[in-house]
Coordinates of C-alpha atoms in Angstrom, one line a residue:
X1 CA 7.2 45.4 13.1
X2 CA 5.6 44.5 16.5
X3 CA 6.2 40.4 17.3
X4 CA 3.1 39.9 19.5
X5 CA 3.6 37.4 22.7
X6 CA 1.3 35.7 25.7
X7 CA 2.9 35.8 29.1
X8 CA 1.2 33.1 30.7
X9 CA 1.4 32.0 34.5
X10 CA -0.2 32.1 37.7
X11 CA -3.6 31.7 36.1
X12 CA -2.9 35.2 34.2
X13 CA -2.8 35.3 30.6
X14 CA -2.5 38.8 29.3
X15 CA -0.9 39.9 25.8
X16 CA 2.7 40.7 26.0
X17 CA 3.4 43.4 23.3
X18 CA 7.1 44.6 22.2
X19 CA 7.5 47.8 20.2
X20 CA 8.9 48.0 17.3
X21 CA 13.0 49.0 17.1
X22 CA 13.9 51.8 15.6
X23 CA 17.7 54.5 17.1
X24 CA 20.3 54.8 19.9
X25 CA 21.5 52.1 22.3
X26 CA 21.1 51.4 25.9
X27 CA 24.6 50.0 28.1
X28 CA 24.0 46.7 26.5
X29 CA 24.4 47.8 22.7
X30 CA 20.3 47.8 22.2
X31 CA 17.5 49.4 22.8
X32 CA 16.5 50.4 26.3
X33 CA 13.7 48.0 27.1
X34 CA 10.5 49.8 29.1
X35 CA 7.7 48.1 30.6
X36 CA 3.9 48.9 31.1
X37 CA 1.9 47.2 33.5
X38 CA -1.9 48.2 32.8
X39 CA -4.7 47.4 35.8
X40 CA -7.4 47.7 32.9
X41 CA -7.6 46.8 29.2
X42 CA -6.2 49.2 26.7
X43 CA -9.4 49.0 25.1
X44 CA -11.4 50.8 28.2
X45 CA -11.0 53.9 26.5
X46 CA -10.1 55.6 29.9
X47 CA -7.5 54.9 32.1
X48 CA -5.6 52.3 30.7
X49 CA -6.0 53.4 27.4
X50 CA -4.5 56.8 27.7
X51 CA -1.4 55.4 29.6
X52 CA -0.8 52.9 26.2
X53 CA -1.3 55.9 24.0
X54 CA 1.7 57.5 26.3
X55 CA 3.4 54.1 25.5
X56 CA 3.2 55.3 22.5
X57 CA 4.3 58.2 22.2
X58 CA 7.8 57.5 23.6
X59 CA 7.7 54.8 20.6
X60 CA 7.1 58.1 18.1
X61 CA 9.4 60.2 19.5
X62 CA 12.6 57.5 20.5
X63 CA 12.2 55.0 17.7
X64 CA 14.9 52.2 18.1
X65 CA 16.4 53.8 20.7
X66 CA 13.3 51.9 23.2
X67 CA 11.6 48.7 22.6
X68 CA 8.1 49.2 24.3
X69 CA 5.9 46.2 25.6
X70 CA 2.8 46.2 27.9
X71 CA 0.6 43.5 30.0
X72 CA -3.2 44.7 30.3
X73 CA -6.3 43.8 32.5
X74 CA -3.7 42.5 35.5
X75 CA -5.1 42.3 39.2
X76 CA -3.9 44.3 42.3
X77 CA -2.5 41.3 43.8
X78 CA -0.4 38.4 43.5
X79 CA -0.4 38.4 39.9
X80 CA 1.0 41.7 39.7
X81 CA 4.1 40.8 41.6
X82 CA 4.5 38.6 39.6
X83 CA 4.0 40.5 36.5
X84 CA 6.8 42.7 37.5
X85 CA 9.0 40.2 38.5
X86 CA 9.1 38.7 34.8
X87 CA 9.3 42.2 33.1
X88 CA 12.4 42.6 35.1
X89 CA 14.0 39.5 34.4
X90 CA 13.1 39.6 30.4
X91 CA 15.6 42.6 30.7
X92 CA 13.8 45.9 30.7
X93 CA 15.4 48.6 33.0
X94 CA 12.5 51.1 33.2
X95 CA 8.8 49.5 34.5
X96 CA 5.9 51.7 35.0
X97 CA 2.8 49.8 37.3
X98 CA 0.1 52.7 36.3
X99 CA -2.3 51.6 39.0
X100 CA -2.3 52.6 43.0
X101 CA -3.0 48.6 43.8
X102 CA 0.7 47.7 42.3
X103 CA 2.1 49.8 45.3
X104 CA 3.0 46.9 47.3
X105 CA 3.7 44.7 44.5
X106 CA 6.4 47.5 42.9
X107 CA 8.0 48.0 46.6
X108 CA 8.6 44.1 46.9
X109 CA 9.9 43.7 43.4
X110 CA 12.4 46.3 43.2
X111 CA 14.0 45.1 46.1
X112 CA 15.0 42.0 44.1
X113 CA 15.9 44.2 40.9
X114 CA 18.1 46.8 42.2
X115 CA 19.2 48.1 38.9
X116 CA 15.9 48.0 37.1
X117 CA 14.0 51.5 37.7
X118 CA 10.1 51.2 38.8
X119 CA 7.7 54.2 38.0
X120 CA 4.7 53.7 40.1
X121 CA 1.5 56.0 39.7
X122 CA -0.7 57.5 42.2
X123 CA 1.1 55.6 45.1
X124 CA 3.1 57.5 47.7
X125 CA 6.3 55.0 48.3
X126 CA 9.3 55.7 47.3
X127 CA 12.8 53.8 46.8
X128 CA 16.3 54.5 45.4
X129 CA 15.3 52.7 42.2
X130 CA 11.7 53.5 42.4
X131 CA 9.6 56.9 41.6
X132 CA 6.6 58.1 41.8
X133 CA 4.2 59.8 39.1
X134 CA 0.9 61.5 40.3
X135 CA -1.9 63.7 38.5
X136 CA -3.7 66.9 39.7
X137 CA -7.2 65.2 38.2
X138 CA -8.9 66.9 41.0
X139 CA -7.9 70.0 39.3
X140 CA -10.0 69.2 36.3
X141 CA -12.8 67.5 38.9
X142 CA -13.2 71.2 40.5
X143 CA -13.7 73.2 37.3
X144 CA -16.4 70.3 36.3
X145 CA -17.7 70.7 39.5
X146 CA -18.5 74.2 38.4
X147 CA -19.5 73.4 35.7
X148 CA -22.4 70.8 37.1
X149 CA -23.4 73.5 39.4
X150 CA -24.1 75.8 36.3
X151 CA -26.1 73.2 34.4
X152 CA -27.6 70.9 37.6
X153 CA -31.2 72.4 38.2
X154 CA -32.2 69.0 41.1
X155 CA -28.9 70.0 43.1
X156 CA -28.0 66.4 43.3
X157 CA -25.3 64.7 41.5
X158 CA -24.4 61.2 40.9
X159 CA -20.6 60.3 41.4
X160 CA -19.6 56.7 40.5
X161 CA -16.4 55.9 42.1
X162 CA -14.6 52.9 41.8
X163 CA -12.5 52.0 45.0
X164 CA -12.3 54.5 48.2
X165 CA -8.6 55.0 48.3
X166 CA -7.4 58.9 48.7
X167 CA -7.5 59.2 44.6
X168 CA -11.1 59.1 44.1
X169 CA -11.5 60.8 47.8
X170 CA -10.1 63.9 46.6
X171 CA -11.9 64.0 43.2
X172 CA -15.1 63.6 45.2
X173 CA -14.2 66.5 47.3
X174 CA -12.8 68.5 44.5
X175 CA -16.0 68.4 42.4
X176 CA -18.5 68.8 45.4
X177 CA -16.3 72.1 46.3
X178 CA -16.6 73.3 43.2
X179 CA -20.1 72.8 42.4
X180 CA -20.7 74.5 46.0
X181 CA -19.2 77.4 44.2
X182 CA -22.3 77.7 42.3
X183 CA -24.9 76.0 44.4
X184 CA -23.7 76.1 48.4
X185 CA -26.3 73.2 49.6
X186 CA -25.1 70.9 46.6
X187 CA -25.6 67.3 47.4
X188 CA -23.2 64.5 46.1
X189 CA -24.1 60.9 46.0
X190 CA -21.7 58.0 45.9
X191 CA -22.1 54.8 44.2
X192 CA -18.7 52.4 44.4
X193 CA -18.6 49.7 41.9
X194 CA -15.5 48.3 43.7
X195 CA -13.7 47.6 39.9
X196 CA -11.8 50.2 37.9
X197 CA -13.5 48.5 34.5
X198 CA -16.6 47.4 34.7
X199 CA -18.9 48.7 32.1
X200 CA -22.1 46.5 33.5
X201 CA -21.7 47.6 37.2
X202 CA -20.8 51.0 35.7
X203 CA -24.0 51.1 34.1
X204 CA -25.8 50.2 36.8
X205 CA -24.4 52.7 39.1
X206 CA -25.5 55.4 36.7
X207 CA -29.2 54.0 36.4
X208 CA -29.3 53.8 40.3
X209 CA -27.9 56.8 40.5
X210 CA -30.6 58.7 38.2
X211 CA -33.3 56.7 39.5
X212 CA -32.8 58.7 42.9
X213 CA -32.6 61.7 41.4
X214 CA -29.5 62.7 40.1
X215 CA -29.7 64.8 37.2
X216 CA -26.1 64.9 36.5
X217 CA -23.6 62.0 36.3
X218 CA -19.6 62.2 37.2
X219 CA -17.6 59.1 37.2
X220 CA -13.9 57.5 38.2
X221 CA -14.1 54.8 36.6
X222 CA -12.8 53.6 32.8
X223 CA -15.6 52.7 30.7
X224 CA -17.7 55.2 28.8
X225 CA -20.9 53.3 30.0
X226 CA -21.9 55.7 32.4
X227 CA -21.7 58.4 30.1
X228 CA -24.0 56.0 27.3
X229 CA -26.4 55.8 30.7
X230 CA -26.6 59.6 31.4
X231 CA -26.5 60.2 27.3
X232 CA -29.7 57.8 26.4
X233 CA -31.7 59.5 29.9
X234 CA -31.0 62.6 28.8
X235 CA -28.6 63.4 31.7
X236 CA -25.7 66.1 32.0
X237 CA -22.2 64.4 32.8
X238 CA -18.9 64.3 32.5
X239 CA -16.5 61.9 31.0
X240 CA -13.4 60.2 32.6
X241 CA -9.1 59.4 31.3
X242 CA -10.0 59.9 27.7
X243 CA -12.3 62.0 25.4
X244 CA -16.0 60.2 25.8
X245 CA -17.7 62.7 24.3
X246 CA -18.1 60.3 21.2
X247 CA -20.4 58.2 23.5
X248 CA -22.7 61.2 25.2
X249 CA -22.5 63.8 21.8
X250 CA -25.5 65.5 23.6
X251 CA -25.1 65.3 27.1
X252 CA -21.4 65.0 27.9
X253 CA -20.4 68.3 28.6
X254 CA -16.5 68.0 28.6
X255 CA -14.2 65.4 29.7
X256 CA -11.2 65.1 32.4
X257 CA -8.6 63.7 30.5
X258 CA -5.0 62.1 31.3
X259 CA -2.2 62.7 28.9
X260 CA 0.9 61.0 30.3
X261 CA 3.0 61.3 27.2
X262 CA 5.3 64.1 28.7
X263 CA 6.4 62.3 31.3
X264 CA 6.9 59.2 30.2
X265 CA 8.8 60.7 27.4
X266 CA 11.0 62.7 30.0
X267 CA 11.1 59.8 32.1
X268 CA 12.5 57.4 29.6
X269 CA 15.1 60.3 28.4
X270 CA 16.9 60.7 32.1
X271 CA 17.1 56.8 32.2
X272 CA 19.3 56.3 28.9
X273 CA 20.9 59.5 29.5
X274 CA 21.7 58.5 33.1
X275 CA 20.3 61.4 34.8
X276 CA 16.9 59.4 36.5
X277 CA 16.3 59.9 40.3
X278 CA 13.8 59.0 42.5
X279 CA 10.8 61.7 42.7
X280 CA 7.8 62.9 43.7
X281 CA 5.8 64.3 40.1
X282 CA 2.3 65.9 40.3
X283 CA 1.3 67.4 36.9
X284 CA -1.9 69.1 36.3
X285 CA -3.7 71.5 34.0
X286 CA -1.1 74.0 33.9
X287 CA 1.6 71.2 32.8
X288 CA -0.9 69.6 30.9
X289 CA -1.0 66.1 32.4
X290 CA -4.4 66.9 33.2
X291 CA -6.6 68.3 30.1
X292 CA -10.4 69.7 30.0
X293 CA -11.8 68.9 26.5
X294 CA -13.7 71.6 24.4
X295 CA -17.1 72.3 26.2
X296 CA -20.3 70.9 24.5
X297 CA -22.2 73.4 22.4
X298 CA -25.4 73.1 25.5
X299 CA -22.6 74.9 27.7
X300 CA -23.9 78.6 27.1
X301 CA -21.6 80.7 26.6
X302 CA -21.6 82.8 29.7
X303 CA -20.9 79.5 31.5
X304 CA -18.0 78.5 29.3
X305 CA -16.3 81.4 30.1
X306 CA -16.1 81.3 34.1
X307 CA -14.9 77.5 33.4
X308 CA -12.1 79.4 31.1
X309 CA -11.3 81.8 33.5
X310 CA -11.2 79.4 36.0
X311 CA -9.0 77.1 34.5
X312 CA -6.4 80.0 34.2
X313 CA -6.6 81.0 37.7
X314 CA -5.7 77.1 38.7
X315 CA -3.1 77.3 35.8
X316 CA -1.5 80.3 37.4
X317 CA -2.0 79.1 41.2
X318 CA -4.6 81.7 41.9
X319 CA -7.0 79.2 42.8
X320 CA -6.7 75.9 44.2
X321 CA -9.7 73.5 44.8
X322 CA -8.4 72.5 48.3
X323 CA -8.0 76.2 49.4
X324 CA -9.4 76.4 52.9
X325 CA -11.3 77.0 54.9
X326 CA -12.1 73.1 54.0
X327 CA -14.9 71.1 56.7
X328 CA -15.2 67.3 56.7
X329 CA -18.7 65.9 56.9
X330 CA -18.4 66.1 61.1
X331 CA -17.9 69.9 60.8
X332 CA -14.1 69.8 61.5
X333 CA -12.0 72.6 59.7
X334 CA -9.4 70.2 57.4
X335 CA -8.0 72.6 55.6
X336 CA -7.4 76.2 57.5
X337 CA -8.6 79.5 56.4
X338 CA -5.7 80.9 54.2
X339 CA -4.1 77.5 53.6
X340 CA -3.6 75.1 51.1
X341 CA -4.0 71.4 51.7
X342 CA -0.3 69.8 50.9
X343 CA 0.5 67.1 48.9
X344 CA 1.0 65.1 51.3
X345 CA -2.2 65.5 52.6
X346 CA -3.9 65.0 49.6
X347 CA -2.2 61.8 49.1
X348 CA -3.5 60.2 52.6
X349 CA -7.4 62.1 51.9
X350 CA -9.7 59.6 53.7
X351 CA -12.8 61.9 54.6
X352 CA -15.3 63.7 52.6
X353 CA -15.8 66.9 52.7
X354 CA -19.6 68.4 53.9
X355 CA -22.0 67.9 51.0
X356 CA -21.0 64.9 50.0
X357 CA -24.0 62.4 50.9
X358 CA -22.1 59.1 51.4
X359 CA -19.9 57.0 53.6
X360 CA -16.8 55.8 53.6
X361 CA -16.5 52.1 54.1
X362 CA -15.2 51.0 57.9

């Protein structure tokens, strides 16, 4: 049974959903509470929604041993300091803030709540009681990038970004390198919509970016309106967080999707069995965190197969998007012959890479 609430204040009114209870106890005698703080609606059908579907899967695979709630469509701000602040004090010992604009806010609140444990995903601070979760999705940008420099006849792509932090950077970079796999003087264009869900501005972006040429549309943002753009032009692209091939049957090629269930499953098993510590994750294709859906039938064959065989060689670390030598758009070597940009690196990317046909804002 799921008892649906409002959590109201601060001029934010967002749905407050608990889980239903189903197993074993927490040090209190019930459930262990968890927490999901969502930047987007779950209904985006991208980023928000896959981290609600891994929600849910803890729900399937704990029962009443976790009682599950979530607040949606909260801003990178105030409010979300806020957010976590009453998630804390309703009682739930594990809080996951699945956006990189709760960095702040989840630094700030655990401070407060030192025996509450704070997940935080794509951020790069750390605390005793908070961790940090992270996704190779420039993994999955590469091979796509491949894959629009097989099926890309104008040389020029359209990449809709939402904000320039070092998230959508990389997957910038990452596609552009692997598309120069194919076609060396590939040209990426940038349109930022400055929202993570906005299908309007999304679909906007895609028109402007077609209108100048593009003949094949990438996104990082969470509505499938880019792909519905690119699908009604008759324009390759790629989808974004969830399946959207539903939206673009003909012209969405594949999709870079997010499956979070395994960690938050793992996750939520080293808090009630008291094993949880502070940690750096990055999962990609070969953990699964980051999946490529089946390619379109328009993929011909011969193409599907390098994307195959590429996808192993990531898998087995054979091949890694950011293997150097890697230039910036000035010409400087970022990445060393024989090297492999770090994690750490990655996580502070503020450059793009030569090819990419767009600047950064100052």
């Amino acid at each position: 049974m799921i008892d649906r609430r409002t959590l109201v204040g601060g001029g934010l009114a967002a749905p407050f959903l608990l889980g239903g209870l189903k197993g074993a106890r927490a040090q209190d005698g019930g459930p262990l509470k968890i927490a999901f703080m969502y930047v987007g609606p779950i209904g985006d059908l991208g980023w928000s929604y896959q981290h609600d579907q891994g929600r849910l899967a803890v729900e399937r695979e704990f029962g009443d041993k976790v009682q599950t709630s979530y607040v949606e469509s909260v801003p990178e701000g105030a409010d979300a300091e806020r957010v976590l602040r009453q998630m804390a004090q309703a009682g739930n010992k594990l809080i996951f803030a699945t956006s990189f604009g709760f960095m702040q806010a989840v630094i700030n609140v655990a401070k407060q709540f030192p025996d509450t444990i704070f997940e935080h995903a794509t951020g790069f601070q750390t605390a005793k009681n908070v961790g940090i979760y992270n996704a190779r999705f420039y993994e999955g940008r590469y091979v796509s990038g491949h894959l629009a420099g097989r099926m890309s006849q104008k040389k020029t792509i359209g990449y809709i970004g939402s904000f320039p932090i070092p998230e959508n950077i990389m997957g910038i970079n990452a596609f552009t390198l692997g598309a120069q796999r194919v076609i060396p003087d590939v040209t990426t264009k940038v349109v930022w919509v400055n929202s993570w869900y906005d299908p309007g501005k999304e679909a906007e972006a895609a028109n402007a970016l077609m209108d100048q040429g593009c003949d094949f549309i990438v996104q990082h943002t969470d509505s499938p309106a880019p792909v519905q753009a690119a699908e009604k032009r008759g324009v390759w692209c790629i989808g974004q967080a969830s399946d959207m091939g539903r939206f673009g049957p003909e012209r969405c090629l594949t999709s870079v999707v997010d499956d979070w269930a395994s960690y938050y499953i793992k996750t939520a098993q080293r808090v009630m069995d008291g094993s949880w510590q502070s940690e750096d994750y990055w999962g990609g294709l070969a953990e699964e965190s980051v999946v490529l859906t089946p390619w379109n039938k328009a993929v011909p064959a011969d193409v599907q197969a390098e994307l195959d065989q590429l996808v192993s060689e990531i898998k087995n670390k054979t091949t890694h998007p950011f293997q150097g030598e890697v230039k910036n758009q000035a010409g400087e070597v970022v990445v060393p012959e024989g090297t492999v940009i770090s994690d750490a690196d990655l996580l502070k990317m503020m450059y793009f890479v030569q090819g990419v046909d767009s600047t950064l804002p100052g």
